[in-house]
XYZ file of C-alpha atoms in Angstrom:
588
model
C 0.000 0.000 0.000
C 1.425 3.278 -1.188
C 1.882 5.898 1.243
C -0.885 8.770 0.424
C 0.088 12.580 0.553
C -2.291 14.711 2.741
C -2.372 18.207 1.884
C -3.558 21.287 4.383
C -7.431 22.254 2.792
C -7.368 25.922 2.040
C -9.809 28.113 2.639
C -10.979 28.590 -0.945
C -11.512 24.625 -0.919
C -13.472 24.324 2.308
C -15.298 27.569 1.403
C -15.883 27.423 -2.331
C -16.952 30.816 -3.959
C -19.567 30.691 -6.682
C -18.195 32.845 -10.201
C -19.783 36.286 -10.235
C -22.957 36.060 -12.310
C -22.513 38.351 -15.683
C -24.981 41.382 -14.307
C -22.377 41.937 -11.312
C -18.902 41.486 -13.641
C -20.516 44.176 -15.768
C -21.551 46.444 -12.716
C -18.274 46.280 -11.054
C -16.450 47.377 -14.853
C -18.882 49.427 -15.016
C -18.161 51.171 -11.755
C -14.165 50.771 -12.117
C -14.806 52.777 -15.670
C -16.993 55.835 -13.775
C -14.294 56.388 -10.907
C -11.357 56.033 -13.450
C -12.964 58.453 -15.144
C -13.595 60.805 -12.662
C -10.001 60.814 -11.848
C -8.979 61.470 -15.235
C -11.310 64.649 -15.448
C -9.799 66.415 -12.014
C -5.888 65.540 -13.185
C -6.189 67.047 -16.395
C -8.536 70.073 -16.040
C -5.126 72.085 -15.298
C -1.907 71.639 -17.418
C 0.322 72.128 -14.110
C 1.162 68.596 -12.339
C -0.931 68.301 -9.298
C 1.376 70.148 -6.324
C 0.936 68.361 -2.742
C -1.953 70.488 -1.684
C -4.174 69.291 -4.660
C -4.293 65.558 -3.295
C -7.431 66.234 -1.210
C -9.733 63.905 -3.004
C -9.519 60.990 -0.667
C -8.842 62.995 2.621
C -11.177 66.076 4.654
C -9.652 69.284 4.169
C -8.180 70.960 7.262
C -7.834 73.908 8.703
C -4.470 75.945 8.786
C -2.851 75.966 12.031
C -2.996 79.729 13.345
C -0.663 82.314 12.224
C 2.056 82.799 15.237
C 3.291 86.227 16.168
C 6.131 87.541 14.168
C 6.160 84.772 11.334
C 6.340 86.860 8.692
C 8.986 88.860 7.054
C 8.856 90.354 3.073
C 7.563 86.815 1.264
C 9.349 84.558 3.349
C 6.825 83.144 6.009
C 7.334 80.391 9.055
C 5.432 78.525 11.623
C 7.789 77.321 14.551
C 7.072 73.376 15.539
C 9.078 71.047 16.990
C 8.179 68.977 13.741
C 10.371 70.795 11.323
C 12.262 67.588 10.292
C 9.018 66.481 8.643
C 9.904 66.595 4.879
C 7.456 68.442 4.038
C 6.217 71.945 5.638
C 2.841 71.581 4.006
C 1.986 68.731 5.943
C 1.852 70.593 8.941
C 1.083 74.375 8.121
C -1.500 73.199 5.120
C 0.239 76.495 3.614
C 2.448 75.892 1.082
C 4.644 78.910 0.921
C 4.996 78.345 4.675
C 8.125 76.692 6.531
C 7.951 74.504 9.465
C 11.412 76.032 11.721
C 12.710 74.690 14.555
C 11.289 76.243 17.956
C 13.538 79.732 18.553
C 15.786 78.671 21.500
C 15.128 80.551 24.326
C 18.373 83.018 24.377
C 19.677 83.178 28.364
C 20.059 86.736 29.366
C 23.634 88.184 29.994
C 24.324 91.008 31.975
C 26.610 93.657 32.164
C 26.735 96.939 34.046
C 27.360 100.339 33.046
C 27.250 103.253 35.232
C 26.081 105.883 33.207
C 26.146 108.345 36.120
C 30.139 108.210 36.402
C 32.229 111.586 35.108
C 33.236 111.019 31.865
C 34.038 113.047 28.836
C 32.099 112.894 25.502
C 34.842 111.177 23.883
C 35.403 108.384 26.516
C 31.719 107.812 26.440
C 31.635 107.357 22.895
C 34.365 104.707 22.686
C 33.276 103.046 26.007
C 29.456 102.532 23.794
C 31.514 101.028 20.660
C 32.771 98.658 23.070
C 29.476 98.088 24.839
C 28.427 97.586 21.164
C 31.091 94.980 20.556
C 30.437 93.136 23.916
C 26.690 92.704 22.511
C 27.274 91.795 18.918
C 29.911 88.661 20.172
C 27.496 87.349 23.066
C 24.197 87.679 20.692
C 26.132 85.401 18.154
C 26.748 83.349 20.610
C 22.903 82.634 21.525
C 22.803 84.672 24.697
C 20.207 88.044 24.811
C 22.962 91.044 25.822
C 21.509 93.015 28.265
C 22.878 96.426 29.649
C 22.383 97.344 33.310
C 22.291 100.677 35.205
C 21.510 102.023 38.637
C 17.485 101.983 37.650
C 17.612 98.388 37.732
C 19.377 98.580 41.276
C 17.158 100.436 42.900
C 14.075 98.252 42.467
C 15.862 95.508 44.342
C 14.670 95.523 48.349
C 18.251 95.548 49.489
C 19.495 98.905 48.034
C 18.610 100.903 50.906
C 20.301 98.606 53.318
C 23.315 98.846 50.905
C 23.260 102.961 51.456
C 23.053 102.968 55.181
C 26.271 100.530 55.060
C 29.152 101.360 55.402
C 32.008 100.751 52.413
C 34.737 101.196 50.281
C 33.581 103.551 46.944
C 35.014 100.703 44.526
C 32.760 98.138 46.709
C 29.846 100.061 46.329
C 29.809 100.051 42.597
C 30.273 96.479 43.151
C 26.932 95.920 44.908
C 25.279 98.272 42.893
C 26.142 95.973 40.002
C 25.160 92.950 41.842
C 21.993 94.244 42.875
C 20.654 95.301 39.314
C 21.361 91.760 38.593
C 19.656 90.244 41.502
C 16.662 92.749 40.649
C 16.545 91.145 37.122
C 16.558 87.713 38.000
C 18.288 83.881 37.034
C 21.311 84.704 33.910
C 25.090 85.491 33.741
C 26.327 88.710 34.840
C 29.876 89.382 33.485
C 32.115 92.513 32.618
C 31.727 93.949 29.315
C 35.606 93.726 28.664
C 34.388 89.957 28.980
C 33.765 88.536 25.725
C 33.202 85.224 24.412
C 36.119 83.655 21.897
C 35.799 80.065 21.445
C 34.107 77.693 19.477
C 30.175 77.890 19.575
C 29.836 73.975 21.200
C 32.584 75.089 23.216
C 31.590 72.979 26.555
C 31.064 76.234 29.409
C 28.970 78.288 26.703
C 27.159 75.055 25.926
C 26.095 75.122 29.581
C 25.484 78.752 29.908
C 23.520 78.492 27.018
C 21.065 76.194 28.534
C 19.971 78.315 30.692
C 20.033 76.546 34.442
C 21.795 77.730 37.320
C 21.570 76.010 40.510
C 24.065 77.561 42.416
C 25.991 80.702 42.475
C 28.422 80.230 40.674
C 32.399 82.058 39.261
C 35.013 80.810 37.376
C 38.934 80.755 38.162
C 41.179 82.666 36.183
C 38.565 85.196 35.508
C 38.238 86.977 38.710
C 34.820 89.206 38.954
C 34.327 89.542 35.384
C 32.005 86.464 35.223
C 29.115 84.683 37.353
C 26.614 82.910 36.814
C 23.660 82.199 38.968
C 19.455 81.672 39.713
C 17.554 85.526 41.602
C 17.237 83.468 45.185
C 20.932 82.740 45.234
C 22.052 86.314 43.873
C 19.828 87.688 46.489
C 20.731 85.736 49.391
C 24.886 86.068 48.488
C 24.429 89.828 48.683
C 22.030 89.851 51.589
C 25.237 87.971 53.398
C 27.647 90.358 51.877
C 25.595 93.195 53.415
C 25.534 92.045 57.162
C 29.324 91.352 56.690
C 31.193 92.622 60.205
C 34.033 93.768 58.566
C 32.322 94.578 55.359
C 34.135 98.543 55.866
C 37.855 96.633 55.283
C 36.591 94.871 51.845
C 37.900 95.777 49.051
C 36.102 93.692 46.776
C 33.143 91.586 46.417
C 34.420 88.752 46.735
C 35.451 90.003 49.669
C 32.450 90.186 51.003
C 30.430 87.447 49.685
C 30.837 84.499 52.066
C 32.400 81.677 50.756
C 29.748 78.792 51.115
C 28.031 81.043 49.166
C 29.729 81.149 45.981
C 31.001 77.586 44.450
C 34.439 77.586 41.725
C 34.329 76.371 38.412
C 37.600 75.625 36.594
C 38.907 78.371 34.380
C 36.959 78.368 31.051
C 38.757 78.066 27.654
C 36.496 80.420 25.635
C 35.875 83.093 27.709
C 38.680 86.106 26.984
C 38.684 88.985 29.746
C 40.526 92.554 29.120
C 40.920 93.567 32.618
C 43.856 96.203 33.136
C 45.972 93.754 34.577
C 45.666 91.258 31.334
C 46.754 94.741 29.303
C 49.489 95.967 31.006
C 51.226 92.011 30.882
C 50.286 91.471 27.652
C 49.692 94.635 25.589
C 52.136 97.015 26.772
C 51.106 99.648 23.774
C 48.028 99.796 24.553
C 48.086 100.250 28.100
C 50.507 102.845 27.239
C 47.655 104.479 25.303
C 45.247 104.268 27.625
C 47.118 106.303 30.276
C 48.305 108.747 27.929
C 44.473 109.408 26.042
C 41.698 107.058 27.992
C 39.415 107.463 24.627
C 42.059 107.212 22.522
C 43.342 103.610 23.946
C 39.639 102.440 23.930
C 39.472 102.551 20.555
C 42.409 100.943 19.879
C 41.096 98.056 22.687
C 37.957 97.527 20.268
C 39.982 97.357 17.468
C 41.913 94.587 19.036
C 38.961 93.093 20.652
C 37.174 92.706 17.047
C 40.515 91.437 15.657
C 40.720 88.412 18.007
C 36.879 87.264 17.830
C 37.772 87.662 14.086
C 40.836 85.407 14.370
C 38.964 83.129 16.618
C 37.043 82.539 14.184
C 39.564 81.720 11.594
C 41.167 79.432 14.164
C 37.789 77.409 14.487
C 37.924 76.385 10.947
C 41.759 75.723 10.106
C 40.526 73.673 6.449
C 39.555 77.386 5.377
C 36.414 78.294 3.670
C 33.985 76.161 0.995
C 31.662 77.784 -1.328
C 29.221 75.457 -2.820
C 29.416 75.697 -6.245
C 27.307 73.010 -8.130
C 26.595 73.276 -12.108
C 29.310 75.463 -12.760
C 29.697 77.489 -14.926
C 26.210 77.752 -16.146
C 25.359 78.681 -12.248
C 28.684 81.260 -11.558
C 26.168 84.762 -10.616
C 24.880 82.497 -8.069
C 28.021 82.416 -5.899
C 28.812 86.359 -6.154
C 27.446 87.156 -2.791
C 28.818 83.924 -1.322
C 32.397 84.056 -2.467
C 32.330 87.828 -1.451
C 31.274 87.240 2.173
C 33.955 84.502 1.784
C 36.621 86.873 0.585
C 35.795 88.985 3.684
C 35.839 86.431 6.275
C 38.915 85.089 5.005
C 40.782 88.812 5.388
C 43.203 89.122 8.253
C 41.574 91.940 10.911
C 42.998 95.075 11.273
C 44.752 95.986 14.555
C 46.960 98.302 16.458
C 49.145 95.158 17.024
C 49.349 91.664 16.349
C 48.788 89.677 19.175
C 46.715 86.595 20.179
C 43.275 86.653 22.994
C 44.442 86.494 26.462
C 42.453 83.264 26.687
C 44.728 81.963 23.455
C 48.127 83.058 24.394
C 49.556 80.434 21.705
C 47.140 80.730 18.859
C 47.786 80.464 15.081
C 48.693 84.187 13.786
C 45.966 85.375 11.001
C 47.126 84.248 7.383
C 44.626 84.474 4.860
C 42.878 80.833 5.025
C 41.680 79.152 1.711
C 38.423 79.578 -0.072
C 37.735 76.591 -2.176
C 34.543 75.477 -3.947
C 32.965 72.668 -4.176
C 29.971 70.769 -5.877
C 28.932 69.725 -2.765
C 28.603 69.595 0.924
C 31.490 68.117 2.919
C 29.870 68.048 6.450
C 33.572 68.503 7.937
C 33.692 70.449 11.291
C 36.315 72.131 10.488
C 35.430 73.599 7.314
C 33.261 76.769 6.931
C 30.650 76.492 4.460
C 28.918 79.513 2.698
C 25.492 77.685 0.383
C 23.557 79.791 -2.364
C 20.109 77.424 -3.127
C 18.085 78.866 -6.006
C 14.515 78.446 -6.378
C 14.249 75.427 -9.079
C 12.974 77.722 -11.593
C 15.986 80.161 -11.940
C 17.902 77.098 -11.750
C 16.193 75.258 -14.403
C 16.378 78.892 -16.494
C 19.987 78.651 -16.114
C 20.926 75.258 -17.080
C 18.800 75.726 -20.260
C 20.632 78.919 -20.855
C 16.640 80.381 -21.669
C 13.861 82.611 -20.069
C 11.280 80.083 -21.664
C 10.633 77.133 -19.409
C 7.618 75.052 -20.745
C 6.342 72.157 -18.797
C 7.316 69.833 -21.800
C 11.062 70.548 -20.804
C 10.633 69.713 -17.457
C 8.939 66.766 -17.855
C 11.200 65.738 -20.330
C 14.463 67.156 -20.172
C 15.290 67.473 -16.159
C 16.263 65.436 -13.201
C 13.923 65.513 -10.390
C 15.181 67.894 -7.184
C 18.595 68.509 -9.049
C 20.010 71.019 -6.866
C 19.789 68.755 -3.274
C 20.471 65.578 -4.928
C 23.561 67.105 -6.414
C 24.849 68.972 -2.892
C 23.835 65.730 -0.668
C 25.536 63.095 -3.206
C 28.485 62.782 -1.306
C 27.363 62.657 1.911
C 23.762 60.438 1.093
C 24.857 58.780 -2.323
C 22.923 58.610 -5.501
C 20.519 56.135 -4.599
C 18.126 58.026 -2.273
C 15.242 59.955 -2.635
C 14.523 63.812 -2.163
C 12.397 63.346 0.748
C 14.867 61.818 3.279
C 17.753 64.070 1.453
C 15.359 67.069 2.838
C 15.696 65.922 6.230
C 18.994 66.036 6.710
C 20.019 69.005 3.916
C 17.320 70.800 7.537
C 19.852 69.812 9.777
C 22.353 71.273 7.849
C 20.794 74.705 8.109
C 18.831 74.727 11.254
C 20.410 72.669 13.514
C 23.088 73.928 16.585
C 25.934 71.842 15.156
C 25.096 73.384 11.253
C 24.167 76.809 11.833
C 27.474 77.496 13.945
C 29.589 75.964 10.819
C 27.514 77.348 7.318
C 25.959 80.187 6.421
C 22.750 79.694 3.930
C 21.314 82.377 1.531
C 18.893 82.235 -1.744
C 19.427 83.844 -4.784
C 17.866 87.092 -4.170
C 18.210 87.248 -0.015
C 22.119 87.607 0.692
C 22.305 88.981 3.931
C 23.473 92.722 4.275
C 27.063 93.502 5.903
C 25.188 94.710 9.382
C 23.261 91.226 9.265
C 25.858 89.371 8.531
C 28.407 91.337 11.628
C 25.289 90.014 14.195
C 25.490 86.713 12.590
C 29.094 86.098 12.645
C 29.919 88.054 15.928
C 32.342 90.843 14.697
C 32.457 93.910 12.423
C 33.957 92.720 9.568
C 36.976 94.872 7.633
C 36.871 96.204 3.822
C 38.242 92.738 2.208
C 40.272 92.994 -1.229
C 36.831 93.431 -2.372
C 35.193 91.273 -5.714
C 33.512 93.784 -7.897
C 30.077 92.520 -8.978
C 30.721 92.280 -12.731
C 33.652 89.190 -11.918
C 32.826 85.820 -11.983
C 34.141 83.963 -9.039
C 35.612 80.904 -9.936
C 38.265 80.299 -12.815
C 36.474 77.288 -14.413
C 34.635 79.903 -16.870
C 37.503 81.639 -17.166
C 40.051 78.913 -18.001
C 37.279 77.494 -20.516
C 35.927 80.035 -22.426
C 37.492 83.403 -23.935
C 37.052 86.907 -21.833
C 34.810 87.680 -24.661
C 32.412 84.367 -23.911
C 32.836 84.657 -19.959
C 31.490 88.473 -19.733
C 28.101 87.260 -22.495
C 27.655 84.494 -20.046
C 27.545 86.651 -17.032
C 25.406 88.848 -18.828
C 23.115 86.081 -19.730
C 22.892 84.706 -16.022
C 21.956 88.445 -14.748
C 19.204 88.390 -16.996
C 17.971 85.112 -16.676
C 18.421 85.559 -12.523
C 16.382 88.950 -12.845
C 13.858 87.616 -15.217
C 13.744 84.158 -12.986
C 12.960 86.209 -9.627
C 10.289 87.932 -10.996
C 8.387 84.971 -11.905
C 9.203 83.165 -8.814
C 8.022 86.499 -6.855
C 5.234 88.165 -8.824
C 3.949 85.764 -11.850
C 0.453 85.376 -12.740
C -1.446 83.563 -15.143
C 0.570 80.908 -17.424
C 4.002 82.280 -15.457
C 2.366 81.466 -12.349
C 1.105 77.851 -13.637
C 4.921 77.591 -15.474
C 6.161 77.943 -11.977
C 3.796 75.338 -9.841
C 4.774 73.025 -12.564
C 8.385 73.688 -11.758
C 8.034 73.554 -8.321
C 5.790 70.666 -8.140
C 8.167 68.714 -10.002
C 11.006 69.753 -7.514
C 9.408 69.400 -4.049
C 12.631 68.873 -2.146
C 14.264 71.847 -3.967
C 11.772 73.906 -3.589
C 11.126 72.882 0.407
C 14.761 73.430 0.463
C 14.539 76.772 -0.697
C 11.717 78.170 1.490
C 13.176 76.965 3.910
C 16.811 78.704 3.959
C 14.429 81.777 2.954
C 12.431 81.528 5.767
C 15.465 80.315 8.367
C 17.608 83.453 7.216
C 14.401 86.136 7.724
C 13.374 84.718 10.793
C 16.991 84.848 12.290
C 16.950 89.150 10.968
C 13.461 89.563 12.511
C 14.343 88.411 15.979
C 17.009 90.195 16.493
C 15.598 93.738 15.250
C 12.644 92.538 18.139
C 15.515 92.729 20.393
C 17.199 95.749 19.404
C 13.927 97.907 19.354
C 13.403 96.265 22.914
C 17.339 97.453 23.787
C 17.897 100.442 21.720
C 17.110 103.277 24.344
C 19.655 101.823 26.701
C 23.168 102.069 26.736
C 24.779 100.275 24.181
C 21.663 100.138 22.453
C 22.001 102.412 19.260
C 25.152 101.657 17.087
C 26.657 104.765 14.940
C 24.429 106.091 12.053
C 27.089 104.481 9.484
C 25.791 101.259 10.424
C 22.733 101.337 10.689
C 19.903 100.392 8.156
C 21.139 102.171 5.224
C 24.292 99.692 4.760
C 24.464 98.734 1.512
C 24.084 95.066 0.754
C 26.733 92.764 -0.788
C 26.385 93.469 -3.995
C 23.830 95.174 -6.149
C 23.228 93.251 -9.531
């Protein structure tokens, strides 16, 4: 007897369908026909592609989130969300032309304290407020909100009038004074404004003073009373100590009088430079010998030197020089203009009465002009600065096809999808991946702590101007060997073409950039459909591009916020010559 093969029944056998009769097969074509039908007539009643926010046929429309405070700025608009990483903004905002951004960080307030009461000339007032102007600029770019004290904020705290019936030293009384503003104010740093920050931005103390938490009272060694850091209750209590001090008419400073289990030591920070007369007279005998022979006269020179080192500092951070990204050159070379300018500027040695190194960086690398290289695309090196122009896909496209007249047939037909980020990402992501997870981390790039403190990130018509850029960077920034705005940047055109063929081809790119803009900015009717086609067919690029647009605007807008907020106090108001009116980069 043959052994038999048993086989599992499956569910079709033990539950046997009948066939469809003829009446339903024809009902259920019938029905496939109508809805296929259907579909056809909403895809093709417009000759753009359908853009993200027309796939609402088999979801509920909703409702835009609302409109936050201060989201706006000129055509660039944001909405701040901790789900900025999403791909895509519309997802979130339902808004198109609006960017998901990371949440501002909450800036921790520094404080420093100038007696405005004290006899001084005009002219030592006015360099003492170019310094107070300096000491603001470097801490703002650091991510702290610069703050100027004065005796008004001293006298709301409840321990001034003890502090005038005591009994003290004139030096120790400015002292408290200072203190007690701060205590009146609240939790933050209070530090000399000769103290300035020169260091790497993920520098590990300014990483933790950034964050914003104090617990104890806190100074640091090698820094004396230039720097504290603390929460109100423990400010308050320290001085309340101070002030019931027996011997408190023999104390010649505060830490003199500030008991010592109320104050804790922290190591000597690395990034944090401090000009204190000693530090001058040790170190920079010329200029101490300027400030006793003309006090105004040697405070000048001390802001000169002051810029000059957070200006070497920075060229110390980023020893492999400077990268411009430079993809489809040379059909692309107008694009870098502002870029390789800012470049050209950051890369210029600072100007100073002396050359010398911070007091923090006694054995730093002497300024010599770093490189300025370009590149098709994005290294991610941390010690490389990297300057990034993104167009809008349209002037992009407009360039590569060397025409004004972009039809939807060449787009379809003739271009890559999301050229621009596939191109800069490639070396970092490969070829293989998609435009939606290159967005992602192309976002990180910009936004992120790590990315914005190594790369600066413009669009084609939104270079930042030179007062912007100062803010951004930290210092005022000296005339560099300057690029005039009819030069192409790179040599590649140069080296490949005849002078003749390089200056039609920057003509060209002007106009096609001009012409390009105008569409992206103000076209209606078939422009404006031209466009959606473009940018539907380049989502990544074109969430790449609203979103540097919106990044850079929203960066501008906050700090103006601030400065109207600061600008009646001292320190507040920066000379006319640098004011709004600065001219930008260049003017094509």
């Amino acid at each position: 007897m043959g052994s038999q093969i048993h086989h599992k029944p499956t569910l079709s056998n033990a539950y046997p369908r009948p066939k469809p009769s003829p009446r339903r097969a024809i009902k259920f074509v019938a029905f496939a026909a109508a809805v296929g039908f259907v579909l056809f007539l909403l895809l093709s009643s417009s000759p753009v592609p359908a853009t993200v926010s027309n796939f609402t046929v088999f979801r509920p429309t909703a409702h835009q989130p609302p409109e936050q405070p201060n989201s706006t700025s000129g055509d660039a608009k944001w909405y701040s969300d901790w789900k900025w990483l999403n791909p895509f903004s519309f997802s979130i905002t339902q808004d198109e032309t609006r960017s998901v951004l990371p949440p501002l960080q909450k800036r921790p307030p520094i404080y420093a304290f100038y007696d405005t009461d004290s006899d001084k000339n005009e002219a030592t007032r006015s360099a003492e407020a170019k310094l107070l102007v300096i000491w603001r600029r470097a801490w703002w770019a650091q991510g702290f909100k610069p703050v100027i004290l004065g005796r008004a904020e001293a006298l709301k705290n409840p321990l001034y009038e003890g502090m005038q019936r005591a009994s003290m030293e004139k030096s120790l009384e400015t002292e408290f004074v200072r203190w007690l503003a701060w205590g009146a104010m609240g939790t933050g740093i209070l530090a000399n404004w000769l103290v300035l920050p020169m260091g790497a931005y993920d520098d590990e103390l300014l990483s933790f003073l950034r964050r914003g938490e104090y617990p104890k009272l806190t100074r640091y060694e090698g820094v004396g009373a230039g720097l504290f850091s603390g929460n109100k209750a423990s400010i308050n209590t320290a001085m309340a100590k101070a002030l019931k001090a027996s011997k408190l008419p023999t104390f010649k400073t505060i830490l003199d009088a500030i008991p010592p289990n109320a104050l804790s030591v922290d190591p000597k920070p690395d990034a944090i430079a401090f000009y204190e007369a000693s530090s001058i007279a040790d170190l920079y005998k010329p200029l101490a010998t300027t400030l006793s022979e003309d006090r105004s006269a040697g405070l000048i020179d001390l802001g000169q030197l002051i810029t000059s080192h957070l200006h070497l500092t920075f060229l110390n951070n980023f020893p492999a020089g400077i990268s411009i990204l430079t993809p489809f050159e040379p059909s692309s070379s107008l694009l870098s203009l502002p870029a390789t300018h800012i470049a050209q500027s950051l890369a210029t040695c600072p100007s100073s009465p002396f050359r010398s190194c911070p007091p923090n960086h006694l054995h730093c690398k002497p300024c010599s002009a770093p490189s300025i290289a370009t590149a098709d695309f994005h290294s991610n090196l941390s010690n490389v600065f990297t300057i990034g122009t993104i167009p809008h896909p349209y002037t992009l496209n407009s360039l590569l096809a060397h025409t004004k007249d972009i039809t939807i047939r060449h787009i379809r037909r003739n271009t890559d999808r999301d050229q621009w980020i596939s191109a800069v990402t490639q070396k970092t992501l490969g070829k293989q991946m998609g435009g939606m997870a290159r967005i992602v981390t192309f976002k990180e790039t910009v936004a992120s702590e790590w990315g914005r403190a190594r790369g600066l990130w413009m669009t084609e018509d939104g270079s930042p101007s030179r007062r912007d850029l100062e803010w951004r960077m930290g210092f005022a920034l000296g005339n560099s060997s300057s690029l005039r705005s009819s030069e192409i940047p790179t040599t590649a055109t140069a080296s490949s073409t005849r002078a003749g063929e390089a200056e039609k081809s920057n003509r060209l790119q002007k106009e096609l950039i001009a012409s390009s803009l105008e569409i992206v900015n103000h076209a209606k009717g078939p422009a404006e459909r031209i466009r959606d086609a473009v940018e539907a067919w380049n989502l990544a690029d074109t969430e790449a591009w609203r979103f540097v647009r919106a990044f850079a605007a929203r960066e501008v807008v906050e700090r103006k916020r601030w400065e109207a907020e600061e600008r009646s106090y001292a320190g507040g108001k920066e000379d006319d010559d640098q004011g709004e009116g600065w001219r930008r980069w260049i003017r094509r």
